[in-house]
Structure formats: C-alpha cells, structure tokens
Short mmCIF file of C-alpha atoms and ligand atoms in Angstrom, two decimals:
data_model
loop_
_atom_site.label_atom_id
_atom_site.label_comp_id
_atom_site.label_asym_id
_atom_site.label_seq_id
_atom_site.Cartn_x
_atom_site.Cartn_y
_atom_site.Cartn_z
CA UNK I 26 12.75 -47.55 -70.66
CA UNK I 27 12.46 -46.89 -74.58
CA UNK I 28 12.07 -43.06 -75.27
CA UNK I 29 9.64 -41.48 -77.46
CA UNK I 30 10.31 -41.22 -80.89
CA UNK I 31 10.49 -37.54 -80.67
CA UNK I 32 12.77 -35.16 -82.99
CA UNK I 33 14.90 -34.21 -79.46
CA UNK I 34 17.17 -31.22 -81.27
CA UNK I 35 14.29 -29.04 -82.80
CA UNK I 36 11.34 -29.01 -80.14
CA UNK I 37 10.69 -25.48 -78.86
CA UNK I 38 9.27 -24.37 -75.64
CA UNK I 39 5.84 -25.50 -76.05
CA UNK I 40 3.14 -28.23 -74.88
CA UNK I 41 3.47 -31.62 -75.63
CA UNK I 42 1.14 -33.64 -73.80
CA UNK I 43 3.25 -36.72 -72.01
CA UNK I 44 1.72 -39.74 -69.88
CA UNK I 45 1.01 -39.05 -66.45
CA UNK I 46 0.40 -36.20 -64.22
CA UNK I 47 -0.20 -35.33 -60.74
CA UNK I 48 -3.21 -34.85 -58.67
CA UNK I 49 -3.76 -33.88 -55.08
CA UNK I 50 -6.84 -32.27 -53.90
CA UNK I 51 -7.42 -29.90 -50.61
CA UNK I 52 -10.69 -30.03 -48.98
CA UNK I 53 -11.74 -29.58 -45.29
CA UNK I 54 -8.71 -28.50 -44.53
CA UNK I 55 -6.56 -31.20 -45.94
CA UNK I 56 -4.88 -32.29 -48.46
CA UNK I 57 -5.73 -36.03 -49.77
CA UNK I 58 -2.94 -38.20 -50.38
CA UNK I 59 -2.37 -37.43 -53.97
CA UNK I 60 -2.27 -39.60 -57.24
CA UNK I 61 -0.84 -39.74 -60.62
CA UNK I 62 -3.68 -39.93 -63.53
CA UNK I 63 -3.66 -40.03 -67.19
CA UNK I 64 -6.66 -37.22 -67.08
CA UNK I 65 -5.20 -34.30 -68.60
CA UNK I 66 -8.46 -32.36 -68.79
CA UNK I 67 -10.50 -30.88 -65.27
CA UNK I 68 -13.68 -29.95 -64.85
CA UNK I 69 -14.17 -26.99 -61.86
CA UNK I 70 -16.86 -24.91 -60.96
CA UNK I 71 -18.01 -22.05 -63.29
CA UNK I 72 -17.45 -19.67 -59.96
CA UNK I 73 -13.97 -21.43 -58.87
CA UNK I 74 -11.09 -18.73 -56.89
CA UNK I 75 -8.38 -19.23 -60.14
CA UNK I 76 -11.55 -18.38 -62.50
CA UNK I 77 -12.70 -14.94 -60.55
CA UNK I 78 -9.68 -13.44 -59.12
CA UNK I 79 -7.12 -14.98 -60.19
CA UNK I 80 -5.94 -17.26 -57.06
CA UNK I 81 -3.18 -19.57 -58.76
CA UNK I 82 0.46 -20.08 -58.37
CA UNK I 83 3.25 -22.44 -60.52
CA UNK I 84 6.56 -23.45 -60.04
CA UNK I 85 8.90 -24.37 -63.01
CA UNK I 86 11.60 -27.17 -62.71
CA UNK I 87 13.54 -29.09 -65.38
CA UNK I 88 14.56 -33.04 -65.11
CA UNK I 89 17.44 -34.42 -66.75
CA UNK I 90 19.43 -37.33 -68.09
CA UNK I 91 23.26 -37.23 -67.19
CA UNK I 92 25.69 -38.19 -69.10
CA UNK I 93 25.86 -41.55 -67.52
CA UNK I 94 22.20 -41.94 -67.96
CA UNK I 95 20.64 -41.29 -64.71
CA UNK I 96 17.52 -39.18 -64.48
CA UNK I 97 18.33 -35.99 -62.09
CA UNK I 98 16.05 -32.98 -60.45
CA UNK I 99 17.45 -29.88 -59.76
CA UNK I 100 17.63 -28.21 -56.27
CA UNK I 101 13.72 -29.50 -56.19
CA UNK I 102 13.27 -28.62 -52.06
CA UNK I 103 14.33 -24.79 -53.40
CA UNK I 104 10.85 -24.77 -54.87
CA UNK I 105 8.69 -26.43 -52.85
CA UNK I 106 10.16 -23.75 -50.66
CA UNK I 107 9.18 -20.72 -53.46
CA UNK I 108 5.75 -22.63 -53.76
CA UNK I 109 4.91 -22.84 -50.09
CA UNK I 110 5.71 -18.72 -50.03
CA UNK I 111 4.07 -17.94 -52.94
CA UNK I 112 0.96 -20.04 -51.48
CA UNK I 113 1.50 -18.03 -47.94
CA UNK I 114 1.16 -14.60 -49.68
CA UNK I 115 -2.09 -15.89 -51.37
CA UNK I 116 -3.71 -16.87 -48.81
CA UNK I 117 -3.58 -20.51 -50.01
CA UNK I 118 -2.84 -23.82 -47.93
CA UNK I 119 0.47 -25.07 -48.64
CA UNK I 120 1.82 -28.03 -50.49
CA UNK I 121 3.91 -30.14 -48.00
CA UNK I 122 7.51 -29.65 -49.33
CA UNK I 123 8.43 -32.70 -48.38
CA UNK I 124 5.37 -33.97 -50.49
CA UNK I 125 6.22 -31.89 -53.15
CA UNK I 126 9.58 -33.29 -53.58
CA UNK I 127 7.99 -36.69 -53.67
CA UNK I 128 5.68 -35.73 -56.01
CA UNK I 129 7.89 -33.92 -58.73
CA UNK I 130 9.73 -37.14 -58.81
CA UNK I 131 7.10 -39.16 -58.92
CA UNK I 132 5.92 -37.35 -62.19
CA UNK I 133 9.28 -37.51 -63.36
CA UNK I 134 9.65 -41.16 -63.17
CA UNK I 135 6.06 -41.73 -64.62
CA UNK I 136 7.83 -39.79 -67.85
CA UNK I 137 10.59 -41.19 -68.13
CA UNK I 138 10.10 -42.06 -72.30
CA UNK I 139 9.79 -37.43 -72.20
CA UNK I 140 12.82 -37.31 -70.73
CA UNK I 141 15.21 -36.14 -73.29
CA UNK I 142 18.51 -38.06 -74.11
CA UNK I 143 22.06 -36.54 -72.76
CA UNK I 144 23.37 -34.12 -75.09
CA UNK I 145 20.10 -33.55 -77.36
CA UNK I 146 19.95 -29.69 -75.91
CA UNK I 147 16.08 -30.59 -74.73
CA UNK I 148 15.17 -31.26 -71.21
CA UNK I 149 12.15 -32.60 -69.20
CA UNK I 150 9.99 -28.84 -68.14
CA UNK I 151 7.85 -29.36 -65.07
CA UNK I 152 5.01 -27.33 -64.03
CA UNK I 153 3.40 -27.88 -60.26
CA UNK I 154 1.12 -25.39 -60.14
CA UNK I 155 -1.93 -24.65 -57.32
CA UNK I 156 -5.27 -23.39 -57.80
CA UNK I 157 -8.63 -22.46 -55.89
CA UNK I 158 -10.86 -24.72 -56.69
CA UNK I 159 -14.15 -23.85 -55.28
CA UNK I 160 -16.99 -21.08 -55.83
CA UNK I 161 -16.23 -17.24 -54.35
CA UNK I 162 -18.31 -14.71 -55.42
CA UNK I 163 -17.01 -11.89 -53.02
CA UNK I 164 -13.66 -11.30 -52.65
CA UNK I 165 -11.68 -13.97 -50.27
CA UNK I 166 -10.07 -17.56 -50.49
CA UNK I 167 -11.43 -20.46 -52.15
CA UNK I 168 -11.79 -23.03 -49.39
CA UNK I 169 -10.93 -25.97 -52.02
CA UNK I 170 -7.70 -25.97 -53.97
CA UNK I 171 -5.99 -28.39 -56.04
CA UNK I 172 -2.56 -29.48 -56.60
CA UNK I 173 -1.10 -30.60 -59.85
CA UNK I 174 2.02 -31.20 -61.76
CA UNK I 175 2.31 -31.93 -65.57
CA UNK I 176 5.59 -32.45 -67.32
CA UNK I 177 6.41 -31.57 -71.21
CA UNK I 178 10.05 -31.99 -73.32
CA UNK I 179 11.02 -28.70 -73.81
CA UNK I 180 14.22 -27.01 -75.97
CA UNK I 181 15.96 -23.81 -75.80
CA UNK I 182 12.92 -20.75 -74.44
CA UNK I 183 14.20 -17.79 -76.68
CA UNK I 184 14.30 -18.96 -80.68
CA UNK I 185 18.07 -18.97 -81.84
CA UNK I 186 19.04 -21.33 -78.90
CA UNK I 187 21.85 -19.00 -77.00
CA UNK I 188 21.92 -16.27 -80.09
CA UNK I 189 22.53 -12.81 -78.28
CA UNK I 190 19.36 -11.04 -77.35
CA UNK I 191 17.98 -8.00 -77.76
CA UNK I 192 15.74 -6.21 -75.13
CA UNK I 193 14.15 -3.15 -74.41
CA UNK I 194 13.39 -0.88 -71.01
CA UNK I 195 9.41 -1.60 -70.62
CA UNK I 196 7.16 1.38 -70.24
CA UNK I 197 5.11 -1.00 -68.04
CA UNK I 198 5.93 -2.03 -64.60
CA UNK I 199 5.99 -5.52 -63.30
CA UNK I 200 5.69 -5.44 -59.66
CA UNK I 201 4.88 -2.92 -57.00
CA UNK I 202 6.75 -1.98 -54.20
CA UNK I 203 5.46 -4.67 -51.30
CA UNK I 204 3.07 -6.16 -54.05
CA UNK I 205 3.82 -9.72 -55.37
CA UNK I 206 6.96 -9.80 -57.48
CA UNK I 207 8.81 -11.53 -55.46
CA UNK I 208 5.97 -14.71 -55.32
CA UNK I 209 5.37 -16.50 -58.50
CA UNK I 210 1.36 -16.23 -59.04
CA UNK I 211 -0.28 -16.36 -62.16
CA UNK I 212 -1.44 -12.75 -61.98
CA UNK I 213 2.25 -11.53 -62.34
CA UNK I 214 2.42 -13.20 -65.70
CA UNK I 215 -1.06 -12.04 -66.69
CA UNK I 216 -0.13 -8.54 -66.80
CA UNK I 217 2.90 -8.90 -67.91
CA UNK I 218 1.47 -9.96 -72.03
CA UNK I 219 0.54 -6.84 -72.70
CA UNK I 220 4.13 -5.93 -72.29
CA UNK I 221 5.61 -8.42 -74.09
CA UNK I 222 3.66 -8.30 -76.64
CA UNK I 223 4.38 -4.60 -77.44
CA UNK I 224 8.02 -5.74 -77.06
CA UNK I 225 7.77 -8.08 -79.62
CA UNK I 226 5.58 -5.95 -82.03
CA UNK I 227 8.32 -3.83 -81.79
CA UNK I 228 10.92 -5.82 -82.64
CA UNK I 229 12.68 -6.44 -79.18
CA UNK I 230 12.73 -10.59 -77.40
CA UNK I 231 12.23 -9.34 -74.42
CA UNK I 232 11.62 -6.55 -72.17
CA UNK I 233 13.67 -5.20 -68.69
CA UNK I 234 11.65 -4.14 -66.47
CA UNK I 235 12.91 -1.19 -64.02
CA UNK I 236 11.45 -0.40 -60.45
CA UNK I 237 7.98 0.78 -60.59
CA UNK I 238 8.89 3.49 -57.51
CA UNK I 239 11.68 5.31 -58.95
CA UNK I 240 12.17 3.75 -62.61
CA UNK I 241 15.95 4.11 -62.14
CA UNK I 242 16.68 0.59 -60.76
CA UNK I 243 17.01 -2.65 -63.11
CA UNK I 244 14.59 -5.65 -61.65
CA UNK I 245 14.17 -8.34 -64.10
CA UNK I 246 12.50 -9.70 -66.81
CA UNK I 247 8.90 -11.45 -67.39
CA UNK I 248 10.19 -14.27 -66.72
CA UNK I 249 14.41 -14.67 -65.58
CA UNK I 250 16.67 -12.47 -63.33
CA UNK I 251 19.42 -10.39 -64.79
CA UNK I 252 23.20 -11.02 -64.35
CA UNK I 253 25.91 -8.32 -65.10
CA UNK I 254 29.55 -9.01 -65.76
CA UNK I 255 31.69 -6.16 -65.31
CA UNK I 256 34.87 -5.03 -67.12
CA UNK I 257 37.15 -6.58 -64.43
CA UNK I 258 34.95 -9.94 -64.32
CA UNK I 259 32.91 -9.51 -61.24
CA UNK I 260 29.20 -10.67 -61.22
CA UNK I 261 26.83 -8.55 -60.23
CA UNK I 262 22.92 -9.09 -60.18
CA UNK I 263 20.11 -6.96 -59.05
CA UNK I 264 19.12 -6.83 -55.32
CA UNK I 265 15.34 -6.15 -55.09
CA UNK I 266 12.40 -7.27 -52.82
CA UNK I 267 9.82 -7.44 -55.55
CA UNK I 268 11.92 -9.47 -58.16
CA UNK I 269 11.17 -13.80 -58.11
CA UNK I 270 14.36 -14.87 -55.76
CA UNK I 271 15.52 -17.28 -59.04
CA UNK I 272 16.88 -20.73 -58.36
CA UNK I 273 18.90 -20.06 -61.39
CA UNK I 274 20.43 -17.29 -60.34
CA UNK I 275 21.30 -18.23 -56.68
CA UNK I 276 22.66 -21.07 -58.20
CA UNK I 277 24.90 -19.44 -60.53
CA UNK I 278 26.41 -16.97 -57.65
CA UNK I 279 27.21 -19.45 -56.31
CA UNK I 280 29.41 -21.21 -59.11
CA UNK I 281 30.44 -17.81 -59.80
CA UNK I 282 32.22 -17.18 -56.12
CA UNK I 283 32.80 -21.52 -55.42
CA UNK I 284 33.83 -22.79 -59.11
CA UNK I 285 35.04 -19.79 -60.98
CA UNK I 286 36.58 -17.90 -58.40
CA UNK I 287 34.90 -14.64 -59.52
CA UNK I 288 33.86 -11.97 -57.28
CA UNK I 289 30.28 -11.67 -57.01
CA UNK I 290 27.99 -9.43 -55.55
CA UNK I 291 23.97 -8.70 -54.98
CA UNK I 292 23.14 -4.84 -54.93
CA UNK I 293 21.19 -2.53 -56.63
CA UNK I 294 22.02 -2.21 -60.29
CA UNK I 295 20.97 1.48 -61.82
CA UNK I 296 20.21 1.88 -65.54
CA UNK I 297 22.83 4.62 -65.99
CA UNK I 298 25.37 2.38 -65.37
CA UNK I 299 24.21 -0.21 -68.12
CA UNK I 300 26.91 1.15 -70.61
CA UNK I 301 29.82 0.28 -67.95
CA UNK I 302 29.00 -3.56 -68.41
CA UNK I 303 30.72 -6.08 -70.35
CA UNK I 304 28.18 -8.54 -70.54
CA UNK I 305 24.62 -9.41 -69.79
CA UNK I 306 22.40 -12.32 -69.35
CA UNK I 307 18.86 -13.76 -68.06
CA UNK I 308 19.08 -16.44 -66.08
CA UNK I 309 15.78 -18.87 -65.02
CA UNK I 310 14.94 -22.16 -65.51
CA UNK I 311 13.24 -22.12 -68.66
CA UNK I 312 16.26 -18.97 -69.92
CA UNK I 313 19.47 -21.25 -68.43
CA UNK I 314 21.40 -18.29 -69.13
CA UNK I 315 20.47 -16.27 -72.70
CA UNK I 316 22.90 -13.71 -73.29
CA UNK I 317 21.70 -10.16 -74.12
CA UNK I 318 23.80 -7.78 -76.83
CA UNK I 319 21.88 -4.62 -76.97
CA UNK I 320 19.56 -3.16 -74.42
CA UNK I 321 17.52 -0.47 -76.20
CA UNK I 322 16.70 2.36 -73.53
CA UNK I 323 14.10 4.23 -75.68
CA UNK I 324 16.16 4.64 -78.36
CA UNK I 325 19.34 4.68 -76.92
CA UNK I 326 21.25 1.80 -77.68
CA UNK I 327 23.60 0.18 -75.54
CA UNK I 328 25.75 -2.58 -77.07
CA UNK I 329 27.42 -4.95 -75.00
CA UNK I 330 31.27 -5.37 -75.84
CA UNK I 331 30.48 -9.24 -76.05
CA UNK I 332 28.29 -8.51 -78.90
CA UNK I 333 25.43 -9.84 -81.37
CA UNK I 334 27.24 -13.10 -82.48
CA UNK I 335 28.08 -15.26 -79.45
CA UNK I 336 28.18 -15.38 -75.31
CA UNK I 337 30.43 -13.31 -73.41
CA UNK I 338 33.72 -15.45 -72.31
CA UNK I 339 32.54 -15.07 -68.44
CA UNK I 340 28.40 -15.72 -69.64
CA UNK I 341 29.89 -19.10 -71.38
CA UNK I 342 31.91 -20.41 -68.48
CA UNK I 343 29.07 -19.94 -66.10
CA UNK I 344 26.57 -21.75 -68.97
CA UNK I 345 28.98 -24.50 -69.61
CA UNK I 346 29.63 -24.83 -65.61
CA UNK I 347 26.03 -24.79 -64.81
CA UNK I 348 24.47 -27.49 -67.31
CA UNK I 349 27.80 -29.46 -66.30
CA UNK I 350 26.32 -29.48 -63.14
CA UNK I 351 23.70 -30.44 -64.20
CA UNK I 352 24.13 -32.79 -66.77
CA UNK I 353 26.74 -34.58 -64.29
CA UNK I 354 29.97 -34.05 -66.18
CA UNK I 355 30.90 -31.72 -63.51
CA UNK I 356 30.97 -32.51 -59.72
CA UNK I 357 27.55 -30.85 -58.11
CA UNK I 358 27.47 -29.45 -54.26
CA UNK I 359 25.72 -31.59 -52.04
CA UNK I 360 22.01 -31.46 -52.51
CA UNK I 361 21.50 -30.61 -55.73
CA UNK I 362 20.93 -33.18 -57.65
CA UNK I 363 18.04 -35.31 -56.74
CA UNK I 364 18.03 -38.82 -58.57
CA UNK I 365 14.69 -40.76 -59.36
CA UNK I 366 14.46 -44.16 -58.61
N1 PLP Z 23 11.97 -14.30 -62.73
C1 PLP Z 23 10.74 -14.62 -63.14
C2 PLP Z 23 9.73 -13.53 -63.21
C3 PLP Z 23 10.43 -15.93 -63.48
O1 PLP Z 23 9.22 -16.27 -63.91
C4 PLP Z 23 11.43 -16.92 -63.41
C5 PLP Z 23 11.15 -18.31 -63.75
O2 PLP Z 23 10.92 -19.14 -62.94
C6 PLP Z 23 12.71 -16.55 -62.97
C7 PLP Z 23 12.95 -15.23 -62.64
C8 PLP Z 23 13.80 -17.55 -62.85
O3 PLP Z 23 13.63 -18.35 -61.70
P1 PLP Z 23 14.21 -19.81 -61.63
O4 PLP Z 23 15.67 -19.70 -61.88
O5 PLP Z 23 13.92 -20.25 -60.25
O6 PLP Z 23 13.52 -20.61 -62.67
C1 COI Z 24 10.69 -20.84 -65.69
O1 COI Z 24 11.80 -20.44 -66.03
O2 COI Z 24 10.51 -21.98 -65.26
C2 COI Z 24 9.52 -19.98 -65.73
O3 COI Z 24 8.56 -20.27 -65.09
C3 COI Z 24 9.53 -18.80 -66.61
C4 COI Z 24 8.40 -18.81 -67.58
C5 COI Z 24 8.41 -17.47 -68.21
C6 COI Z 24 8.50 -19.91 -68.59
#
C-alpha cells in the first residue's frame, strides 16, 4: 500500500480528510449492518436529538505502524466498552462492541495510505462517535441514531511536541458530582471552551480542573487524566467518579506496577499537596503523556523539580515504555494490540 505523500513530522492535531469512513444507521430499533462510504458530508433533520439537546457521544483511538510494519489498534474492546456506557447514560442504543471492534478496523484498513510511517512521531486518530438522528422537540431520546467513524493523521496534541506544560487551576468546573464526567458526551466538551479559552487568553495550555463539590480535590483536565510521581517514585493518579476512566491511564498503571516495578496507587489527590510532587503529566490518547512544569494555583506557582526543559526521568520511562508498546519494539500484554488484516 503506497502512503500519502504527506509531510509525516510537522502535521498537528487537526482534520485532514482521508478516504473512507464508517456508517451504520439505527432505526426501529436496530441497527443496519453498517458500511464504509466515501460521503464525508450528512444531511439530518433541522430538529435532529444532537442538534437540540445535545445527544452525542465519541470515542478517540489511535492506529499504528510497528516497527516491523504491521498496522496495530490499541486496547480497541476498552472503548467499545467506554462507548456502550457513555451511550447507556444517554439514553442511547448501543453500538455492538463486538461490531465496534470490527468496525474501527475496518476503517483502519480502508486508510491504510493515512497511516503514518514507524518512527515519523504522527499516528492514525480515530473518531467513532454516535448521534440522535431524528426530530425531538420536547425533551427525550431521538428514536433514530447514527453510527460513524472517520479517521485523520494526527501529530503531537499540545504544540512543542513533549515541551513541559504549563497549566492553571480552572475557576470553572467540569463535571458534577453524579453528572456525566465520567461518560464521554459531547456536552462535557461543550462547556468546557469557555474554559479553555480563558486559559489560553491567559497564557496557560491547559487548565486542571478540581472537584466541583469541595474544590479541594484534583480531577483532570478537558481532555487527559493526571499522573503524579512522587519524591520516592511512586505513581499516583486521581481517584474520582466523575473523571473519563482513561485507557491511557489504566494502561500506564499498569506498566508502572508490571514493567517498571514502581509502586502505584489510585486515591484522591488534594491540591495542597501539589508542591510535594516531583513530577506531573496528562495522559489520554490524543496527550500520550505531556509533561506539566508549573501548575499556577491563582497565582501561586508551583514548579515541578523536573522542570520547564524536558520530562521527568520516571514521566520518560513510562512515555518511552508505552509507545514501545505500542509501536512493537517492546513486548505488549495479551490483548492489546489488535492487528488489521
Ligand atoms: N479525560 C478526558 C476528559 C478525555 O477527553 C480523554 C480523552 O479521551 C481522556 C481523559 C483520556 O482518555 P483515553 O486515555 O482513553 O484517551
Ligand atoms: C482523546 O485523547 O482521544 C480525546 O478524545 C481528547 C480530546 C480532547 C482530543
């Protein structure tokens, strides 16, 4: 398969239209049996559920080429899983995960000239994502939904590849208390640009959110959990109900505790004890793992002892470990790689 002449090293995280995409449509209660199309424009009602209040939900995954030039998926049944509870919570109809699965590499393999080249920093981004379809006018499901899943070459998310971040504690909160944090719907993202926006207007890549009940816990960030290192190397991330349970993250505990030998642990983390850490990062799909240097608590700064100018040494082995994993230079657990054909 001859790639796409595309300038691999430099592209951001953006839209690039590529091939194929796919289609599966629920009506009467079922879903059809799906199809890939080169249509990348719909037409839906003027009344449809995602147009009124909001009723749409997305996954993110990334594909990618080892370094013996397979094409591989990562932990894909993880979010067909996160999909089918995020639909649940929505009141939408779920996605078979089985079908899902099928269906990511399916759009994968229909992209395979997108798929970047081993060791070009860029990977393959895919979207599913699940909308109501149909008219409501009161408030209540749409009875028609549709299915979809476009894939775009993406590079690093934050400018400045793995560059040292700086963030700031949000005055806005991202998720209520039994409200839909821990789901990954469109809405959450919606409100979430008015925050980021201040962020950046003032100067900061990013913002940390803190428990909307008590504004003393860290949760995460618009868009990738948080991971602590302390001064005697153990991991520590936030334990919350309304954060998004990240693939990323569970993934990296793990390599943590099974490949590193670290001590890890999962508890609540409070923003007093910020200053005691030696090193912070995000961690998603889209963030990999972006360190942070200074976290700017209303004009307190706290400066992480790893610093403005490079990764932490425990943040780096966990990066390198990770996209060894997943670039296959380093032995993955069972499951976790899932090949196209
Ligand atoms: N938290 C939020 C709010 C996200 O949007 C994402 C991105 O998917 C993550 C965390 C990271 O999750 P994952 O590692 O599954 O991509
Ligand atoms: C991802 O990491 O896949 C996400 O969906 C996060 C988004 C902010 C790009």
């Amino acid at each position: 398969m001859e790639k796409k002449n595309l300038d691999w090293a430099n592209i951001g995280f953006g839209y690039i239209k590529t091939d194929q995409r796919y289609v599966s449509n629920y009506k009467a209660g079922v879903w059809d049996e799906g199809r890939l199309t080169d249509e990348d424009m719909l037409t839906i009602s003027e009344c449809a559920g995602v147009l009124q209040y909001a009723q749409t939900i997305f996954e993110g995954m990334k594909a990618y080429t080892t370094e013996d030039g397979r094409i591989v998926t990562f932990r894909p049944d993880l979010n067909a899983a996160r999909m089918a509870d995020s639909a649940k919570r929505l009141e939408m109809p779920v996605f078979p995960q089985e079908r899902f699965v099928e269906a990511v590499l399916k759009t994968t393999a229909a992209n395979q000239a997108y798929v970047p080249p081993f060791g070009s920093g860029a990977t393959l981004y895919l979207r599913p994502y699940m909308f109501g379809s149909s008219p409501v006018i009161g408030v209540k499901p749409a009875e028609e939904y549709q299915f979809r899943i476009f894939a775009t070459p993406v590079g690093p998310y934050f400018k400045g590849g793995v560059k040292p971040l700086t963030i700031c504690v949000s005055d806005f909160d991202r998720a209520a208390p039994h409200g839909t944090g821990h789901i990954k719907a469109g809405l959450n993202y919606a409100m979430s640009l008015h925050a980021i926006q201040t962020a950046h207007r003032n100067g900061f890549d990013e913002n940390m959110y803190l428990d909307a009940a008590t504004r003393t816990r860290v949760e995460e960030t618009g868009g990738a959990n948080f991971l602590f290192v302390t001064r005697d190397n153990k991991v520590i991330t936030p334990k919350s109900d309304s954060i998004l349970p990240s693939i990323t993250r569970r993934s990296l505990m793990y390599v943590a505790k099974e490949y590193l030998g670290l001590e890890t642990e999962e508890r609540a983390v409070y923003l007093e004890e910020l200053a005691d850490f030696a090193e912070c990062g995000l961690c998603g799909t889209a963030a990999v793992i972006s360190p942070v240097g200074k976290i700017v608590d209303h004009g307190k700064e706290i400066c992480l002892p790893s610093g403005m100018g490079d990764m932490g040494p425990i943040t780096k082995k966990l990066y390198d470990t990770l996209t060894g994993i997943q670039m296959g230079r380093i032995e993955a657990p069972k499951g976790w790689l899932v090949e196209i054909n």
